PDB file of C-alpha atoms in Angstrom:
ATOM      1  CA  UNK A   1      60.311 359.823 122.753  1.00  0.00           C
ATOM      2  CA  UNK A   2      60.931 356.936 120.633  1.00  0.00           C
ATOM      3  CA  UNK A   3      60.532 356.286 116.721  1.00  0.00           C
ATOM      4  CA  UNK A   4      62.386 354.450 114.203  1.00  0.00           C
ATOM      5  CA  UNK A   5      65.318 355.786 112.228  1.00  0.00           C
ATOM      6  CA  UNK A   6      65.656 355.550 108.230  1.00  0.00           C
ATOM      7  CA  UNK A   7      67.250 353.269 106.489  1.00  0.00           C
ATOM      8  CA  UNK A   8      71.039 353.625 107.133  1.00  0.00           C
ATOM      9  CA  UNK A   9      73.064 355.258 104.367  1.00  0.00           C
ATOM     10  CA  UNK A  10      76.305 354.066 103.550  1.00  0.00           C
ATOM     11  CA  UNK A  11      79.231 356.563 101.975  1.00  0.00           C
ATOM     12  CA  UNK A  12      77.874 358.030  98.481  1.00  0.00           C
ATOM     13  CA  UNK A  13      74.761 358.026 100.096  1.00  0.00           C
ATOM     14  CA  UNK A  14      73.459 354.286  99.114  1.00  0.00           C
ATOM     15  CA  UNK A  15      70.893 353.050 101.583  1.00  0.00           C
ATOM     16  CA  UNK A  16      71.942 349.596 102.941  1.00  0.00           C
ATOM     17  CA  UNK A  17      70.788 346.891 100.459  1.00  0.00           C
ATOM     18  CA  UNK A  18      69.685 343.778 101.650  1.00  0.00           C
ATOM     19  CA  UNK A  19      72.829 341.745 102.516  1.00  0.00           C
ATOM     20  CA  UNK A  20      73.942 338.585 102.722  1.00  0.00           C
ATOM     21  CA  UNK A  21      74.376 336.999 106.441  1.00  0.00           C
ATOM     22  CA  UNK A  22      76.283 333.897 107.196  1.00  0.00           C
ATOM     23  CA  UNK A  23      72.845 331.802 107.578  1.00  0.00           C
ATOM     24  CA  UNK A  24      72.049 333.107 104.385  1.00  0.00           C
ATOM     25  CA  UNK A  25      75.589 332.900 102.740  1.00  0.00           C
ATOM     26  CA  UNK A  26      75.346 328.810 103.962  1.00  0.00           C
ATOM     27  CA  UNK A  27      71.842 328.048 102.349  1.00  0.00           C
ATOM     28  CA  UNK A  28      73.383 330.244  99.103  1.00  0.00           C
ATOM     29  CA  UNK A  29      76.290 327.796  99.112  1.00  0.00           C
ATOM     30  CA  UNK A  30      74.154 324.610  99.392  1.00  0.00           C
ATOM     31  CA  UNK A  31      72.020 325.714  97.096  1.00  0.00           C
ATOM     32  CA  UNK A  32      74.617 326.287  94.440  1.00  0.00           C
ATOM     33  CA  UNK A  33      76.199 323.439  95.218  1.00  0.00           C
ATOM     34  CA  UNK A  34      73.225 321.541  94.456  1.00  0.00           C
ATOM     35  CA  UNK A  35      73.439 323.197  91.036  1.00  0.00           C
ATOM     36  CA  UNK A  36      76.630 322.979  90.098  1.00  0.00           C
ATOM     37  CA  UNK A  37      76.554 318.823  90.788  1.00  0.00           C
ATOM     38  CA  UNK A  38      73.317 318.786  88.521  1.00  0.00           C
ATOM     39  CA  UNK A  39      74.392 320.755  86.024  1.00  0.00           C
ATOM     40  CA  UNK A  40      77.889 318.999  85.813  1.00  0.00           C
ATOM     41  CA  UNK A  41      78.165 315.448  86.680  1.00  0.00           C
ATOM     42  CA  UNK A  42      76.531 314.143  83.410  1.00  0.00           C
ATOM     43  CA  UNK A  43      80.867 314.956  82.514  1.00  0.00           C
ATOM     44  CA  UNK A  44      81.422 312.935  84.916  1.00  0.00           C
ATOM     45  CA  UNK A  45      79.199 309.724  84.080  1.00  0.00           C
ATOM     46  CA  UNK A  46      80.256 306.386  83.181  1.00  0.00           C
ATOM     47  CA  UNK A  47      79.846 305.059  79.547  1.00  0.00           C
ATOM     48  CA  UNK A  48      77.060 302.270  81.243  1.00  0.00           C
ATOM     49  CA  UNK A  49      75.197 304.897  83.214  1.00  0.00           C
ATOM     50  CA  UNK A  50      72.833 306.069  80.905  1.00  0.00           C
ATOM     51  CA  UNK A  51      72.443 308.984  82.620  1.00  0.00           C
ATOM     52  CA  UNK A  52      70.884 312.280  81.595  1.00  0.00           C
ATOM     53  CA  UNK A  53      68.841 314.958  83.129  1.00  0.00           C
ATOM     54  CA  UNK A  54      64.895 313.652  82.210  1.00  0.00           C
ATOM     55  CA  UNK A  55      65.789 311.357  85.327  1.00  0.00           C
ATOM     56  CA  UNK A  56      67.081 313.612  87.530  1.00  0.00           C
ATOM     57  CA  UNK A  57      65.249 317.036  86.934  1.00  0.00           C
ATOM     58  CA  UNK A  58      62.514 315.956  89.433  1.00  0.00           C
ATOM     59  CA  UNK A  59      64.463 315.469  92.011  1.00  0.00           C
ATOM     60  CA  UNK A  60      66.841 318.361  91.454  1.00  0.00           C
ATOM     61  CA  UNK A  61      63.174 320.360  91.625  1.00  0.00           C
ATOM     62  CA  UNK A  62      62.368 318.749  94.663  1.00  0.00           C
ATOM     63  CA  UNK A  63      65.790 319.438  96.662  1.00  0.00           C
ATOM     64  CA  UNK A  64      65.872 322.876  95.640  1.00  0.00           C
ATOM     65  CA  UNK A  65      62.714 324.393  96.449  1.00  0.00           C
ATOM     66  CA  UNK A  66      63.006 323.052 100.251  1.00  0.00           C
ATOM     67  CA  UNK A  67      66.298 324.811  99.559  1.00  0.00           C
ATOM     68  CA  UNK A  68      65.116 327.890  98.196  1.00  0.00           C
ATOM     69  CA  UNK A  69      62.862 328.096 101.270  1.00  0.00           C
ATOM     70  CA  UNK A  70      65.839 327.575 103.576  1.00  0.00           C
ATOM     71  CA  UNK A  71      67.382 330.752 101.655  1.00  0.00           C
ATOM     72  CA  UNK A  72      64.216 333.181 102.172  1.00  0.00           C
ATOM     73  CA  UNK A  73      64.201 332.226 105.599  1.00  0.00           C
ATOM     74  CA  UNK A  74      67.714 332.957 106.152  1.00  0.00           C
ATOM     75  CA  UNK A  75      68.067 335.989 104.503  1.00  0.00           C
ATOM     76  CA  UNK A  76      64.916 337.133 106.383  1.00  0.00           C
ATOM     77  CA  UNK A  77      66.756 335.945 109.759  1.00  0.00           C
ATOM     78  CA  UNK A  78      69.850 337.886 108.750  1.00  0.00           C
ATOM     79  CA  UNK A  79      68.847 341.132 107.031  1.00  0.00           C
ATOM     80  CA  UNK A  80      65.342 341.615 108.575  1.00  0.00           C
ATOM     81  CA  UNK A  81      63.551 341.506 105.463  1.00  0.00           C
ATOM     82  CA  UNK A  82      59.780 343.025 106.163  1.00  0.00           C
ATOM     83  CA  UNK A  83      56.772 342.452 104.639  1.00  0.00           C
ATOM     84  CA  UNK A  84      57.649 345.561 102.522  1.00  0.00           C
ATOM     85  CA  UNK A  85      60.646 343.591 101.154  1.00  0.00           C
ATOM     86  CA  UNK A  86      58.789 340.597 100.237  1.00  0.00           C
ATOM     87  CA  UNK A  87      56.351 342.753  98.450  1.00  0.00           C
ATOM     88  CA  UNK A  88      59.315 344.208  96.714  1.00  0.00           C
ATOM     89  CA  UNK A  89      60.159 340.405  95.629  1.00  0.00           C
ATOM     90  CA  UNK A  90      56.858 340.083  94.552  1.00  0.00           C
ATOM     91  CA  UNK A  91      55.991 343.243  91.918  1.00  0.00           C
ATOM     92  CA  UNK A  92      60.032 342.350  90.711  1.00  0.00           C
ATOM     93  CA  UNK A  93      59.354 338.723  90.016  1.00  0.00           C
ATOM     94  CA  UNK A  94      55.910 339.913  88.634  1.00  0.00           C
ATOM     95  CA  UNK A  95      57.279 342.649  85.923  1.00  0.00           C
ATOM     96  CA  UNK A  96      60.601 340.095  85.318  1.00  0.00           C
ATOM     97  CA  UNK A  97      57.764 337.361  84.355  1.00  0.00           C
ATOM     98  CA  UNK A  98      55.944 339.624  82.249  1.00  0.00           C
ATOM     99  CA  UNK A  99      59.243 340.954  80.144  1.00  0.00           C
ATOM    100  CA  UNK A 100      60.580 337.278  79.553  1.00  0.00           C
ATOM    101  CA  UNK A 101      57.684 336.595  76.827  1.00  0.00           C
ATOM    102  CA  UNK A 102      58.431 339.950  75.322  1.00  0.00           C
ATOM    103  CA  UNK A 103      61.312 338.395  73.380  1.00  0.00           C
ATOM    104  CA  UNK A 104      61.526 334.933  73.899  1.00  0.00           C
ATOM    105  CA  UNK A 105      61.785 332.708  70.849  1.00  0.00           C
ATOM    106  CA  UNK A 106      62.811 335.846  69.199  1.00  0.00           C
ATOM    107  CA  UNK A 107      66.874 335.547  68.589  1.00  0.00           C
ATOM    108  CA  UNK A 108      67.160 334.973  72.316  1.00  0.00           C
ATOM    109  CA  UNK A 109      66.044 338.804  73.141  1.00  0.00           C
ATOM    110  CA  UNK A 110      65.083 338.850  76.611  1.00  0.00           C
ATOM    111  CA  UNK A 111      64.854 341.800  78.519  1.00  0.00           C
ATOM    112  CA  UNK A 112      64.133 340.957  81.847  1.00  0.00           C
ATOM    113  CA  UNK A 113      68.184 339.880  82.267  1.00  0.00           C
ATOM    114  CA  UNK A 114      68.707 343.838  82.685  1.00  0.00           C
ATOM    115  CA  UNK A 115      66.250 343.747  85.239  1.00  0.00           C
ATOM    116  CA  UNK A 116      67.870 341.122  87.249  1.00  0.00           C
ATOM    117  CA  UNK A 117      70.778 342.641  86.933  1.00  0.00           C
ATOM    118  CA  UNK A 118      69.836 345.912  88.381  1.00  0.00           C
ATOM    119  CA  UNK A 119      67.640 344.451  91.162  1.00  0.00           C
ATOM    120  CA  UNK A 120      70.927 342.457  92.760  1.00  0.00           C
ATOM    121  CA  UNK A 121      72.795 345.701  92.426  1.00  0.00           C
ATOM    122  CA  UNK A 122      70.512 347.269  94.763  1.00  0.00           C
ATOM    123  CA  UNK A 123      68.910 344.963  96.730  1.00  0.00           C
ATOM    124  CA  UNK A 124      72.168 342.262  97.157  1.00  0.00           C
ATOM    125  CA  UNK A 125      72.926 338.913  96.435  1.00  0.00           C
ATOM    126  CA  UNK A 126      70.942 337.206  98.571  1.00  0.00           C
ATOM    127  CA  UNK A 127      68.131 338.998  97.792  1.00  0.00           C
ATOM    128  CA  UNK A 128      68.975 339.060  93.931  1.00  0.00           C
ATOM    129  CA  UNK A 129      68.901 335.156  93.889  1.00  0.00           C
ATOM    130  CA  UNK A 130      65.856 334.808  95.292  1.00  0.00           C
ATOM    131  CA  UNK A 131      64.203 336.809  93.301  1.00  0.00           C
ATOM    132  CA  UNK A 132      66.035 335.831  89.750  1.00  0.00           C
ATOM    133  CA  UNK A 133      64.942 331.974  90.854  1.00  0.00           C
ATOM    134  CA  UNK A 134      61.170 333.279  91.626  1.00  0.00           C
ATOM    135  CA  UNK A 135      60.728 335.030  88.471  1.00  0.00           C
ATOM    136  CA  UNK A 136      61.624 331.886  86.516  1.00  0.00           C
ATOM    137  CA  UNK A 137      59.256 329.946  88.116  1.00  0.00           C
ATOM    138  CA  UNK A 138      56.637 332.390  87.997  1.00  0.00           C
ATOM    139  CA  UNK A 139      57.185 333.152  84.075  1.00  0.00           C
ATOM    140  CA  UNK A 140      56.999 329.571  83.706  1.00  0.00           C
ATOM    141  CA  UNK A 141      53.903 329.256  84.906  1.00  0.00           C
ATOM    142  CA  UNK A 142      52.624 332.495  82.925  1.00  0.00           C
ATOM    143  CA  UNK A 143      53.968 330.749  79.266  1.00  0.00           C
ATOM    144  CA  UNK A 144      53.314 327.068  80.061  1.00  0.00           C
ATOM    145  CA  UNK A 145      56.813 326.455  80.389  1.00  0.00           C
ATOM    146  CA  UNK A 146      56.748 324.298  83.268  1.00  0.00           C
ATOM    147  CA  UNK A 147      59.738 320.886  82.224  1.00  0.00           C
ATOM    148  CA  UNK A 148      62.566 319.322  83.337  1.00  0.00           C
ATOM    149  CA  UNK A 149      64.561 322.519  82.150  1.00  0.00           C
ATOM    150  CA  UNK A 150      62.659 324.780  85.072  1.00  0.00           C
ATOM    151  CA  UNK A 151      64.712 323.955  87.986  1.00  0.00           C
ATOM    152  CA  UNK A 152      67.830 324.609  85.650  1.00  0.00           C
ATOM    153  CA  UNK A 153      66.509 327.593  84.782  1.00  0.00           C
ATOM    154  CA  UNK A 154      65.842 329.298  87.936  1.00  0.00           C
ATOM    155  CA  UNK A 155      69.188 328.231  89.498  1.00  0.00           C
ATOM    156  CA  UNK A 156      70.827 330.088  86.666  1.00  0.00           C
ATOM    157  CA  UNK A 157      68.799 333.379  86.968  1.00  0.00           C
ATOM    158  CA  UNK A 158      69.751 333.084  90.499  1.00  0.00           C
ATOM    159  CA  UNK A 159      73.503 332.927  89.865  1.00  0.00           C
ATOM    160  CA  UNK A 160      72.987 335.949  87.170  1.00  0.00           C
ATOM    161  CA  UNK A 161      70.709 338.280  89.849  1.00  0.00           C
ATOM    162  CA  UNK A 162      73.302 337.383  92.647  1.00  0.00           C
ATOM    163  CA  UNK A 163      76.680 338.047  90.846  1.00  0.00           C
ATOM    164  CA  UNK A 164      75.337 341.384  89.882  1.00  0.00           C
ATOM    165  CA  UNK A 165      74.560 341.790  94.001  1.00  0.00           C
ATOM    166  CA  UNK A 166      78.642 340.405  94.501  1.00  0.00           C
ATOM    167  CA  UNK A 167      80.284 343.090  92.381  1.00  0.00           C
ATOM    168  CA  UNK A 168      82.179 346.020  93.752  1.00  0.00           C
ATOM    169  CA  UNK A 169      81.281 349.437  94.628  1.00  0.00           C
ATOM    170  CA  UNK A 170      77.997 349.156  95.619  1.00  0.00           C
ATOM    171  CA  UNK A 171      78.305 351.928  97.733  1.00  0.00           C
ATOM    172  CA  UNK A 172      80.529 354.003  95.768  1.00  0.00           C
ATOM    173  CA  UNK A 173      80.006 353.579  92.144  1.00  0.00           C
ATOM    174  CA  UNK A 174      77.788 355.847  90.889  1.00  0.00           C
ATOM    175  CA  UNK A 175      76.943 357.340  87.582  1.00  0.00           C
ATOM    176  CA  UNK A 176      78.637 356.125  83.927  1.00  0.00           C
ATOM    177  CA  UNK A 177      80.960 354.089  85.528  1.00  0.00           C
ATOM    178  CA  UNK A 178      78.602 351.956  87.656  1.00  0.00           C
ATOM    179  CA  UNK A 179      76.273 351.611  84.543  1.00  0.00           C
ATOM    180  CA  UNK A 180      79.912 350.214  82.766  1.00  0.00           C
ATOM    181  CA  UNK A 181      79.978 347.877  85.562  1.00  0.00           C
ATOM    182  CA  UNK A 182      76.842 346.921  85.182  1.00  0.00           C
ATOM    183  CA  UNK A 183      77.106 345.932  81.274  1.00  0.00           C
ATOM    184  CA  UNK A 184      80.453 344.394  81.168  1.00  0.00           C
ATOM    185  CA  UNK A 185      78.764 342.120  83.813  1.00  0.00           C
ATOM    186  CA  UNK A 186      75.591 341.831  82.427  1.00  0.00           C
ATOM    187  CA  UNK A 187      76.382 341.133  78.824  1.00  0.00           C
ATOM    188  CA  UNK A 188      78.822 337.912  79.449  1.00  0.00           C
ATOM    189  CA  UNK A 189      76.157 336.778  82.521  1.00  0.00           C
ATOM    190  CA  UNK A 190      73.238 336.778  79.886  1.00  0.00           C
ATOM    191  CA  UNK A 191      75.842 335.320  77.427  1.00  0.00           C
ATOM    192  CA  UNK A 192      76.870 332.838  79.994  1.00  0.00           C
ATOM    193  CA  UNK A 193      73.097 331.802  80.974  1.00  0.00           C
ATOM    194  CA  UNK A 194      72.923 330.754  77.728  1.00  0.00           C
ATOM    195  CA  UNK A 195      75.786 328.380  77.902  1.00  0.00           C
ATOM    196  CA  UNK A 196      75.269 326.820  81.306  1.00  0.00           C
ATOM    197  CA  UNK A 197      71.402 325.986  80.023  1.00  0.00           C
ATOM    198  CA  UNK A 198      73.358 324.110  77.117  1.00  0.00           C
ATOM    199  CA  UNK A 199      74.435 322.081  79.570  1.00  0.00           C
ATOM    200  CA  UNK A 200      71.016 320.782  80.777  1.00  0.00           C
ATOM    201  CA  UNK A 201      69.627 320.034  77.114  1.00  0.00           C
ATOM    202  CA  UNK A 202      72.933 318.798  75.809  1.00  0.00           C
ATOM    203  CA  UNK A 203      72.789 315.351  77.260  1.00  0.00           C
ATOM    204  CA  UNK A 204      69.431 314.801  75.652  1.00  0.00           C
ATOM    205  CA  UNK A 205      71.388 314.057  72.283  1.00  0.00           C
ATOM    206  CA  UNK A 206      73.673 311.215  73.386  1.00  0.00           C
ATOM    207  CA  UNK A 207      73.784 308.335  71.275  1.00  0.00           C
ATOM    208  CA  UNK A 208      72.668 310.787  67.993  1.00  0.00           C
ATOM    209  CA  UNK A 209      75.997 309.937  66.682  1.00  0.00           C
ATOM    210  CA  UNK A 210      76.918 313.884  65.884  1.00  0.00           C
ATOM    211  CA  UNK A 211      80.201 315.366  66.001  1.00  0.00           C
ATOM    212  CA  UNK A 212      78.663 317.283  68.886  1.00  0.00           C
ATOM    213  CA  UNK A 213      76.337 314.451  70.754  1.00  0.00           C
ATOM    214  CA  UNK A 214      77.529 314.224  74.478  1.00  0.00           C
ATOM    215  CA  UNK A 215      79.217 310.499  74.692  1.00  0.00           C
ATOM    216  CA  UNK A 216      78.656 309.328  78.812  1.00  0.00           C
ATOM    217  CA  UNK A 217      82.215 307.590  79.537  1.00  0.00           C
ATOM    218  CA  UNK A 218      84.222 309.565  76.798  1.00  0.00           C
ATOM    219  CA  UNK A 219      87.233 311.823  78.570  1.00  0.00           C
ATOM    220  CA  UNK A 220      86.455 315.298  80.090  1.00  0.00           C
ATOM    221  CA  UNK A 221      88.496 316.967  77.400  1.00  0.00           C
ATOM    222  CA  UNK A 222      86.735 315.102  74.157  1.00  0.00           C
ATOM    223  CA  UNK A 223      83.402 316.040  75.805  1.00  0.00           C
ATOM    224  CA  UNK A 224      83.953 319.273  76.700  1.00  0.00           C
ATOM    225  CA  UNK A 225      85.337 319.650  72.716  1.00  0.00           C
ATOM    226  CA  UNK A 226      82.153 318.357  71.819  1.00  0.00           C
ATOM    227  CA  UNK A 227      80.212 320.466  73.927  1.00  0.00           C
ATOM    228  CA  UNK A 228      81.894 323.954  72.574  1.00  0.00           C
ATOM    229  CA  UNK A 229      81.182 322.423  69.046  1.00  0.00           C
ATOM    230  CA  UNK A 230      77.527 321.935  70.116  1.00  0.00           C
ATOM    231  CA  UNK A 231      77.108 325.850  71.861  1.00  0.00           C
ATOM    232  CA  UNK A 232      78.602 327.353  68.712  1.00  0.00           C
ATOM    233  CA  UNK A 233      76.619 324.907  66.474  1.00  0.00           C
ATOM    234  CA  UNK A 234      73.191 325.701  68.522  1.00  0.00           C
ATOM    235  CA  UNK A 235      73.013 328.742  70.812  1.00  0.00           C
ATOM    236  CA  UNK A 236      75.117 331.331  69.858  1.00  0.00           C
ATOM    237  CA  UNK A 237      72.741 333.158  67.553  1.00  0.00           C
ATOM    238  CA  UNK A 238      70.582 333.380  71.097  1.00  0.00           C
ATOM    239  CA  UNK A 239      72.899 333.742  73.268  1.00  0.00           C
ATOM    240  CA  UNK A 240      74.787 336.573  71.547  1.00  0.00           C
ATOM    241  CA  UNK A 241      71.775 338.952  70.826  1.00  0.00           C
ATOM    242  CA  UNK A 242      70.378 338.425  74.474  1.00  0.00           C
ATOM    243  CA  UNK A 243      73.853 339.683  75.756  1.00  0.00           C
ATOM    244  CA  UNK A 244      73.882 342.727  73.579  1.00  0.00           C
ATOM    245  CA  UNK A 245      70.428 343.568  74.526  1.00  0.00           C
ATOM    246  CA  UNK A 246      71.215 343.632  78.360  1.00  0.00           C
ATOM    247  CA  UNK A 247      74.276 345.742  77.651  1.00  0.00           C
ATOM    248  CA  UNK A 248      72.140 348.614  75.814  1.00  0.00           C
ATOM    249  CA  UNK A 249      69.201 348.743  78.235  1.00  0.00           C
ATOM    250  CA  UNK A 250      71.800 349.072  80.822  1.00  0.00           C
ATOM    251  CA  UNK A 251      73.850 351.792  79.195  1.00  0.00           C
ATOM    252  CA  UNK A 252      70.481 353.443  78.299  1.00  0.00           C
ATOM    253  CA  UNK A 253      67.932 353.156  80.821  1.00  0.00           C
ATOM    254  CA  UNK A 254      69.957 351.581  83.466  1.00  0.00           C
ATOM    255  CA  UNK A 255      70.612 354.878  85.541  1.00  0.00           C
ATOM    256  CA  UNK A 256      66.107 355.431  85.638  1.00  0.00           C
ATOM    257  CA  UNK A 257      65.831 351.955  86.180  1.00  0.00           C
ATOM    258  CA  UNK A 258      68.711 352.107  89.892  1.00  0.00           C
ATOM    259  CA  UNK A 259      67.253 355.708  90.737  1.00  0.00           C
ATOM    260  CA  UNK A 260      63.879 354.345  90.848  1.00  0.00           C
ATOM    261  CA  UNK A 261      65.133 351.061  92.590  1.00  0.00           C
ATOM    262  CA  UNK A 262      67.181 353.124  95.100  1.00  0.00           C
ATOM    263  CA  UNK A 263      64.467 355.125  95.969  1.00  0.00           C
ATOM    264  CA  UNK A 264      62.043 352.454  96.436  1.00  0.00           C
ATOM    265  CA  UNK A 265      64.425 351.047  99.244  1.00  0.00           C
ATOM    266  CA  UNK A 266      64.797 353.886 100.811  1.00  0.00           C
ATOM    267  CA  UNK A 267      61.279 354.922 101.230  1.00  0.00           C
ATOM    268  CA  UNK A 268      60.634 351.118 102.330  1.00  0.00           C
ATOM    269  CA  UNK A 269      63.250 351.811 105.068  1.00  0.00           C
ATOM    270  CA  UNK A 270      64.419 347.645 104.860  1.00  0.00           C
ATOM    271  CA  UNK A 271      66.039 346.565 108.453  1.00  0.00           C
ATOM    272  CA  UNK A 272      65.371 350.324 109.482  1.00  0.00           C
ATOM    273  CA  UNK A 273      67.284 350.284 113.456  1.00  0.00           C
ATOM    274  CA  UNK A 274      64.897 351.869 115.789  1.00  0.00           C
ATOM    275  CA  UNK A 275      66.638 354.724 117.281  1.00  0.00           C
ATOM    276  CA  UNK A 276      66.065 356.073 121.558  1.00  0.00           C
ATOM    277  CA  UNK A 277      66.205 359.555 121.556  1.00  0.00           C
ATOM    278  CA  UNK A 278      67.061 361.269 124.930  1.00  0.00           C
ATOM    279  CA  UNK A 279      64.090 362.132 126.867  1.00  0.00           C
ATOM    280  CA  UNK A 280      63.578 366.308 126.363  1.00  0.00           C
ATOM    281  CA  UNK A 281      63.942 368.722 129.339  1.00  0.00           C
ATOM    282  CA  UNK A 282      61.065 368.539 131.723  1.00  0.00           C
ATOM    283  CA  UNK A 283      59.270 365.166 130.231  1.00  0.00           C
ATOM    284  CA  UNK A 284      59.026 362.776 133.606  1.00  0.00           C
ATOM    285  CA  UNK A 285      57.263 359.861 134.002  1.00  0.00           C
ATOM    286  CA  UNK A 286      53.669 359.586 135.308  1.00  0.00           C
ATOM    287  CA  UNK A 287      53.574 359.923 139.109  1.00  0.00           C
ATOM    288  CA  UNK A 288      51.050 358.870 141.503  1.00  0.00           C
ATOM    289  CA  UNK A 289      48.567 361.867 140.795  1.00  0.00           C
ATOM    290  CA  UNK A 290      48.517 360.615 137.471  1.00  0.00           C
ATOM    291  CA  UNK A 291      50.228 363.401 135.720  1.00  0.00           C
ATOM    292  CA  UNK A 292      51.501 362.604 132.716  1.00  0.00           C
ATOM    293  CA  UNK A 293      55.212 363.883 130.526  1.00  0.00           C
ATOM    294  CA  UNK A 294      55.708 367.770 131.409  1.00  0.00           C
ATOM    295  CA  UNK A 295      53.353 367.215 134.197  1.00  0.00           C
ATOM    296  CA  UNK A 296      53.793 370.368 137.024  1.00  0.00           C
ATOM    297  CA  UNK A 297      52.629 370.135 140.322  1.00  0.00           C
ATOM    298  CA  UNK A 298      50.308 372.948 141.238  1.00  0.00           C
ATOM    299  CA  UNK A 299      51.399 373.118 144.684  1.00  0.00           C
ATOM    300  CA  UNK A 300      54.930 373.786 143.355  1.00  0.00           C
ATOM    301  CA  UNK A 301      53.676 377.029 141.635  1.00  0.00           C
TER     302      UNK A 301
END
């Protein structure tokens, strides 16, 4: 007889997540290479460049949802995902585009950053940055947000989702202690979204004149000055509230929200192996008469 096995559990019982491969790990690394260069060269630019990120936001958008692509397909090639784990993807990214508007525009109060948070937990990093990018994109779509910003945006809900997938004890931190975790992480990660976004809109104020306009040419030190100036001067009262607000859904529904997750991926079995069991006493196979498993002879009665 043959059948497939369950999910695999790991120690403290935590069905295998969907993990990262090294086809998957590469296109993560590309990908986030690609972000870091277009979130950080503008530091970089000379005085006569005139550079700034209306020009290159297209094309940012157009490298990185080839790339994107290349990440779903190798995380699919490494960890087996199923059409059960894309659905998965799918209802996340749906309810994490229907809690962005909850808050947003309201002193930076956005609740789906505890869902991210939680979903790379359990489902890994690989996993947890495809999805954080996907809800982006599909919130933008649902509030007409659709800029030059986007592409910023969903790299850095990707890097938020996929830490949370990186951090330790996934399959031995359990109860307060992983919900800790969980906040001390999510709190600076929703604080930190905040600050690498800065970065996208910051060199749309060159040339203002401001004690905190970006000046292309001006040393790395004098701009990054400027640039804390500019966070502190512009985001904080955002960033601050949306970090508090992941830390207290985590510490308060954060344990519903990984049971249900958890049990979700185990009932979807992900990369379930498909297990041989020993053929039982008596089964055969079919002989010429046609008889089938546990077949007797009559003549041998």
């Amino acid at each position: 007889m043959t059948g497939g096995a369950p999910a695999r559990a790991e120690p403290g019982g935590q069905v295998r997540a969907v993990r990262i491969g090294p086809r998957s790990g590469a296109a993560l690394a590309l990908v986030s290479a690609t972000g870091v260069a277009g979130f950080g060269w503008p530091l970089l630019a000379g005085s006569a460049s005139g550079l700034a990120h209306s020009g290159d936001a297209p094309w940012l958008f157009a490298a990185l949802l080839p790339l994107l692509l290349a990440v779903v397909v190798a995380t699919i090639a490494d960890a087996g995902l199923d059409a059960k784990a894309i659905a998965m993807l799918g209802v996340l990214a749906a309810v994490g585009a229907a809690l962005r508007p909850l808050g947003a525009g309201t002193a930076g109060l956005e609740p789906m950053f505890f869902l991210m948070v939680l979903s790379g937990r359990v489902l890994g990093p690989g996993f947890g940055f495809v999805l954080g990018a996907v809800s982006l994109f599909a919130s933008a779509l649902l509030t007409g947000g659709v800029g030059p910003w986007l592409p910023f945006q969903m790299l850095s809900m990707g890097w938020v989702a996929m830490g949370a997938g990186l951090l330790p004890g996934a399959h031995t931190l359990r109860g307060r202690r992983e919900l800790w975790l969980l906040a001390a992480y999510g709190g600076p990660a929703a604080a930190g979204y905040g600050l690498v976004m800065n970065l996208q809109g910051w060199p749309y104020i060159a040339g203002l004149g401001t004690g905190v306009s970006y000046v292309p040419g001006d040393p790395l030190t004098e701009n990054l000055a400027r640039f804390v100036a500019y966070c502190l001067a512009t985001s904080l009262g955002w960033d601050l509230p949306r970090a508090v607000l992941t830390v207290v859904l985590t510490l308060t529904v954060g344990g519903t929200v990984l049971r249900a997750l958890r049990r979700a991926t185990r009932r979807a079995a992900f990369a379930a192996p498909v297990a041989f069991a020993p053929a039982a006493a008596g089964d055969t196979a079919p002989g010429p008469g046609g008889g089938g498993p546990g077949h007797s002879d009559p003549g041998r009665a």
